Amino acid sequence: MSGDQPSTSTMTPATQKTSKKRQPMVSDANERINFLHQAASLLAATTDSQSSSAAKLARIYLTDMNEVNFIGMTRMDRAIRRSYCKKSEARKKPKTTPNMSKL
């Protein structure tokens, strides 16, 4: 045995529990919502007009995201909820300042 790490027999049960890192549980619905949000964001960023086929596809992805959220009864993150319009289901464009446009 090395002198740096205590053996598991000398560790108390409380120390053993805290040494293990817990991985957060990610449900299939959350993964699907994340994918649809990223896809809608990418498509909305690539198009300028709301009437293009990419913008329509982004709206379809947002509709599917809402359905997955409703059926799976999950809570979406606040940033995701605020990133699109609930009425028109169009992705909101982020606000930019003159300093940000130079980057």
CSV table of N, CA and C in Angstrom, one decimal, residues 7-80:
chain,number,residue,atom,x,y,z
A,7,SER,N,-6.2,3.2,3.0
A,7,SER,CA,-6.9,2.0,2.5
A,7,SER,C,-8.4,2.2,2.7
A,8,THR,N,-9.2,1.4,2.0
A,8,THR,CA,-10.6,1.5,2.1
A,8,THR,C,-11.1,1.0,3.5
A,9,SER,N,-10.3,0.1,4.1
A,9,SER,CA,-10.7,-0.4,5.4
A,9,SER,C,-10.6,0.7,6.5
A,10,THR,N,-9.6,1.6,6.4
A,10,THR,CA,-9.5,2.7,7.4
A,10,THR,C,-10.4,3.9,7.1
A,11,MET,N,-11.1,3.9,5.9
A,11,MET,CA,-12.0,5.0,5.6
A,11,MET,C,-13.3,4.8,6.3
A,12,THR,N,-13.9,5.8,6.8
A,12,THR,CA,-15.2,5.7,7.5
A,12,THR,C,-16.3,5.6,6.4
A,13,PRO,N,-17.4,5.1,6.7
A,13,PRO,CA,-18.5,5.0,5.7
A,13,PRO,C,-18.9,6.4,5.1
A,14,ALA,N,-18.8,7.4,5.9
A,14,ALA,CA,-19.1,8.8,5.5
A,14,ALA,C,-18.1,9.2,4.5
A,15,THR,N,-16.8,8.9,4.7
A,15,THR,CA,-15.8,9.3,3.7
A,15,THR,C,-15.9,8.6,2.4
A,16,GLN,N,-16.3,7.3,2.5
A,16,GLN,CA,-16.5,6.5,1.3
A,16,GLN,C,-17.6,7.1,0.5
A,17,LYS,N,-18.7,7.5,1.1
A,17,LYS,CA,-19.9,8.0,0.3
A,17,LYS,C,-19.5,9.3,-0.3
A,18,THR,N,-18.8,10.2,0.3
A,18,THR,CA,-18.5,11.5,-0.3
A,18,THR,C,-17.4,11.4,-1.3
A,19,SER,N,-16.6,10.4,-1.3
A,19,SER,CA,-15.5,10.3,-2.3
A,19,SER,C,-16.1,9.9,-3.7
A,20,LYS,N,-17.2,9.3,-3.7
A,20,LYS,CA,-17.8,8.9,-5.0
A,20,LYS,C,-18.6,10.1,-5.6
A,21,LYS,N,-18.3,10.3,-6.9
A,21,LYS,CA,-19.0,11.4,-7.5
A,21,LYS,C,-20.3,10.9,-8.1
A,22,ARG,N,-21.4,11.6,-7.9
A,22,ARG,CA,-22.7,11.2,-8.4
A,22,ARG,C,-22.9,11.9,-9.8
A,23,GLN,N,-23.3,11.1,-10.7
A,23,GLN,CA,-23.6,11.6,-12.1
A,23,GLN,C,-25.0,11.9,-12.1
A,24,PRO,N,-25.4,13.1,-12.7
A,24,PRO,CA,-26.8,13.5,-12.7
A,24,PRO,C,-27.6,12.6,-13.7
A,25,MET,N,-28.8,12.3,-13.3
A,25,MET,CA,-29.6,11.4,-14.2
A,25,MET,C,-30.2,12.3,-15.3
A,26,VAL,N,-30.0,11.8,-16.5
A,26,VAL,CA,-30.5,12.5,-17.7
A,26,VAL,C,-31.5,11.6,-18.4
A,27,SER,N,-32.8,12.0,-18.5
A,27,SER,CA,-33.8,11.2,-19.1
A,27,SER,C,-33.7,11.3,-20.6
A,28,ASP,N,-34.4,10.4,-21.3
A,28,ASP,CA,-34.4,10.4,-22.7
A,28,ASP,C,-35.2,11.7,-23.2
A,29,ALA,N,-36.2,12.1,-22.5
A,29,ALA,CA,-36.9,13.3,-22.9
A,29,ALA,C,-36.1,14.5,-22.8
A,30,ASN,N,-35.2,14.6,-21.8
A,30,ASN,CA,-34.3,15.8,-21.7
A,30,ASN,C,-33.3,15.8,-22.8
A,31,GLU,N,-32.8,14.6,-23.2
A,31,GLU,CA,-31.8,14.5,-24.3
A,31,GLU,C,-32.5,14.9,-25.6
A,32,ARG,N,-33.7,14.5,-25.8
A,32,ARG,CA,-34.4,14.8,-27.0
A,32,ARG,C,-34.7,16.3,-27.1
A,33,ILE,N,-35.1,16.9,-26.0
A,33,ILE,CA,-35.4,18.3,-25.9
A,33,ILE,C,-34.1,19.1,-26.2
A,34,ASN,N,-33.0,18.7,-25.7
A,34,ASN,CA,-31.8,19.3,-25.9
A,34,ASN,C,-31.4,19.3,-27.4
A,35,PHE,N,-31.5,18.1,-28.0
A,35,PHE,CA,-31.2,18.0,-29.4
A,35,PHE,C,-32.1,18.8,-30.3
A,36,LEU,N,-33.4,18.8,-30.0
A,36,LEU,CA,-34.3,19.6,-30.8
A,36,LEU,C,-34.1,21.1,-30.6
A,37,HIS,N,-33.7,21.6,-29.4
A,37,HIS,CA,-33.4,23.0,-29.2
A,37,HIS,C,-32.1,23.4,-30.0
A,38,GLN,N,-31.1,22.5,-29.9
A,38,GLN,CA,-29.9,22.9,-30.7
A,38,GLN,C,-30.1,22.9,-32.2
A,39,ALA,N,-30.9,21.9,-32.7
A,39,ALA,CA,-31.2,21.9,-34.1
A,39,ALA,C,-32.0,23.1,-34.5
A,40,ALA,N,-33.0,23.5,-33.8
A,40,ALA,CA,-33.8,24.7,-34.1
A,40,ALA,C,-32.9,26.0,-34.0
A,41,SER,N,-32.0,26.0,-33.1
A,41,SER,CA,-31.1,27.2,-32.9
A,41,SER,C,-30.2,27.3,-34.1
A,42,LEU,N,-29.7,26.2,-34.6
A,42,LEU,CA,-28.8,26.2,-35.7
A,42,LEU,C,-29.5,26.6,-37.0
A,43,LEU,N,-30.7,26.0,-37.2
A,43,LEU,CA,-31.4,26.4,-38.4
A,43,LEU,C,-31.9,27.8,-38.4
A,44,ALA,N,-32.3,28.3,-37.2
A,44,ALA,CA,-32.7,29.7,-37.1
A,44,ALA,C,-31.5,30.7,-37.3
A,45,ALA,N,-30.4,30.3,-36.9
A,45,ALA,CA,-29.2,31.2,-37.1
A,45,ALA,C,-28.7,31.2,-38.5
A,46,THR,N,-29.0,30.2,-39.3
A,46,THR,CA,-28.5,30.1,-40.7
A,46,THR,C,-29.4,30.9,-41.6
A,47,THR,N,-30.6,31.2,-41.2
A,47,THR,CA,-31.5,31.9,-42.1
A,47,THR,C,-31.8,33.3,-41.7
A,48,ASP,N,-32.1,34.2,-42.7
A,48,ASP,CA,-32.4,35.6,-42.3
A,48,ASP,C,-33.9,35.8,-42.4
A,49,SER,N,-34.6,35.2,-43.3
A,49,SER,CA,-36.0,35.5,-43.5
A,49,SER,C,-36.8,34.4,-42.7
A,50,GLN,N,-38.0,34.8,-42.3
A,50,GLN,CA,-38.9,33.9,-41.5
A,50,GLN,C,-39.6,32.9,-42.5
A,51,SER,N,-39.6,33.2,-43.8
A,51,SER,CA,-40.4,32.4,-44.7
A,51,SER,C,-39.6,31.3,-45.4
A,52,SER,N,-38.3,31.2,-45.1
A,52,SER,CA,-37.5,30.2,-45.7
A,52,SER,C,-37.8,28.8,-45.2
A,53,SER,N,-37.3,27.8,-45.9
A,53,SER,CA,-37.6,26.4,-45.5
A,53,SER,C,-36.8,26.1,-44.2
A,54,ALA,N,-35.7,26.6,-44.0
A,54,ALA,CA,-34.9,26.4,-42.7
A,54,ALA,C,-35.7,27.0,-41.5
A,55,ALA,N,-36.3,28.1,-41.7
A,55,ALA,CA,-37.0,28.7,-40.6
A,55,ALA,C,-38.3,27.9,-40.3
A,56,LYS,N,-38.9,27.4,-41.3
A,56,LYS,CA,-40.1,26.5,-41.1
A,56,LYS,C,-39.7,25.2,-40.4
A,57,LEU,N,-38.6,24.7,-40.8
A,57,LEU,CA,-38.1,23.4,-40.1
A,57,LEU,C,-37.7,23.7,-38.7
A,58,ALA,N,-37.2,24.9,-38.4
A,58,ALA,CA,-36.8,25.2,-37.0
A,58,ALA,C,-38.1,25.3,-36.2
A,59,ARG,N,-39.2,25.9,-36.8
A,59,ARG,CA,-40.5,26.0,-36.1
A,59,ARG,C,-41.1,24.6,-35.8
A,60,ILE,N,-40.9,23.7,-36.7
A,60,ILE,CA,-41.3,22.3,-36.5
A,60,ILE,C,-40.6,21.6,-35.4
A,61,TYR,N,-39.3,21.9,-35.4
A,61,TYR,CA,-38.5,21.3,-34.3
A,61,TYR,C,-38.9,21.9,-32.9
A,62,LEU,N,-39.2,23.2,-32.9
A,62,LEU,CA,-39.7,23.8,-31.6
A,62,LEU,C,-41.1,23.2,-31.2
A,63,THR,N,-41.9,22.9,-32.2
A,63,THR,CA,-43.2,22.3,-31.9
A,63,THR,C,-43.0,20.9,-31.3
A,64,ASP,N,-42.1,20.1,-31.9
A,64,ASP,CA,-41.8,18.8,-31.4
A,64,ASP,C,-41.2,18.9,-30.0
A,65,MET,N,-40.4,19.9,-29.8
A,65,MET,CA,-39.8,20.0,-28.5
A,65,MET,C,-40.8,20.3,-27.4
A,66,ASN,N,-41.8,21.1,-27.7
A,66,ASN,CA,-42.9,21.3,-26.8
A,66,ASN,C,-43.7,20.1,-26.6
A,67,GLU,N,-44.0,19.3,-27.6
A,67,GLU,CA,-44.7,18.1,-27.4
A,67,GLU,C,-44.0,17.1,-26.6
A,68,VAL,N,-42.7,16.9,-26.8
A,68,VAL,CA,-41.9,16.0,-25.9
A,68,VAL,C,-41.9,16.5,-24.5
A,69,ASN,N,-41.8,17.8,-24.3
A,69,ASN,CA,-41.8,18.3,-23.0
A,69,ASN,C,-43.2,18.1,-22.3
A,70,PHE,N,-44.3,18.2,-23.0
A,70,PHE,CA,-45.6,18.1,-22.5
A,70,PHE,C,-45.9,16.6,-22.2
A,71,ILE,N,-45.5,15.7,-23.1
A,71,ILE,CA,-45.8,14.3,-22.9
A,71,ILE,C,-44.9,13.7,-21.8
A,72,GLY,N,-43.6,14.1,-21.8
A,72,GLY,CA,-42.7,13.6,-20.8
A,72,GLY,C,-42.8,14.2,-19.4
A,73,MET,N,-43.6,15.3,-19.4
A,73,MET,CA,-43.8,16.0,-18.1
A,73,MET,C,-42.5,16.4,-17.5
A,74,THR,N,-41.6,17.0,-18.2
A,74,THR,CA,-40.3,17.5,-17.7
A,74,THR,C,-40.4,19.0,-17.6
A,75,ARG,N,-39.4,19.5,-16.9
A,75,ARG,CA,-39.3,21.0,-16.8
A,75,ARG,C,-38.1,21.4,-17.6
A,76,MET,N,-38.4,22.3,-18.5
A,76,MET,CA,-37.3,22.8,-19.4
A,76,MET,C,-36.6,23.9,-18.6
A,77,ASP,N,-35.3,24.0,-19.0
A,77,ASP,CA,-34.5,25.1,-18.4
A,77,ASP,C,-35.1,26.5,-18.7
A,78,ARG,N,-34.9,27.4,-17.9
A,78,ARG,CA,-35.4,28.8,-18.1
A,78,ARG,C,-34.8,29.4,-19.3
A,79,ALA,N,-33.6,29.2,-19.6
A,79,ALA,CA,-32.9,29.8,-20.8
A,79,ALA,C,-33.5,29.2,-22.1
A,80,ILE,N,-33.9,27.9,-22.1
A,80,ILE,CA,-34.5,27.3,-23.2
A,80,ILE,C,-35.9,27.9,-23.4
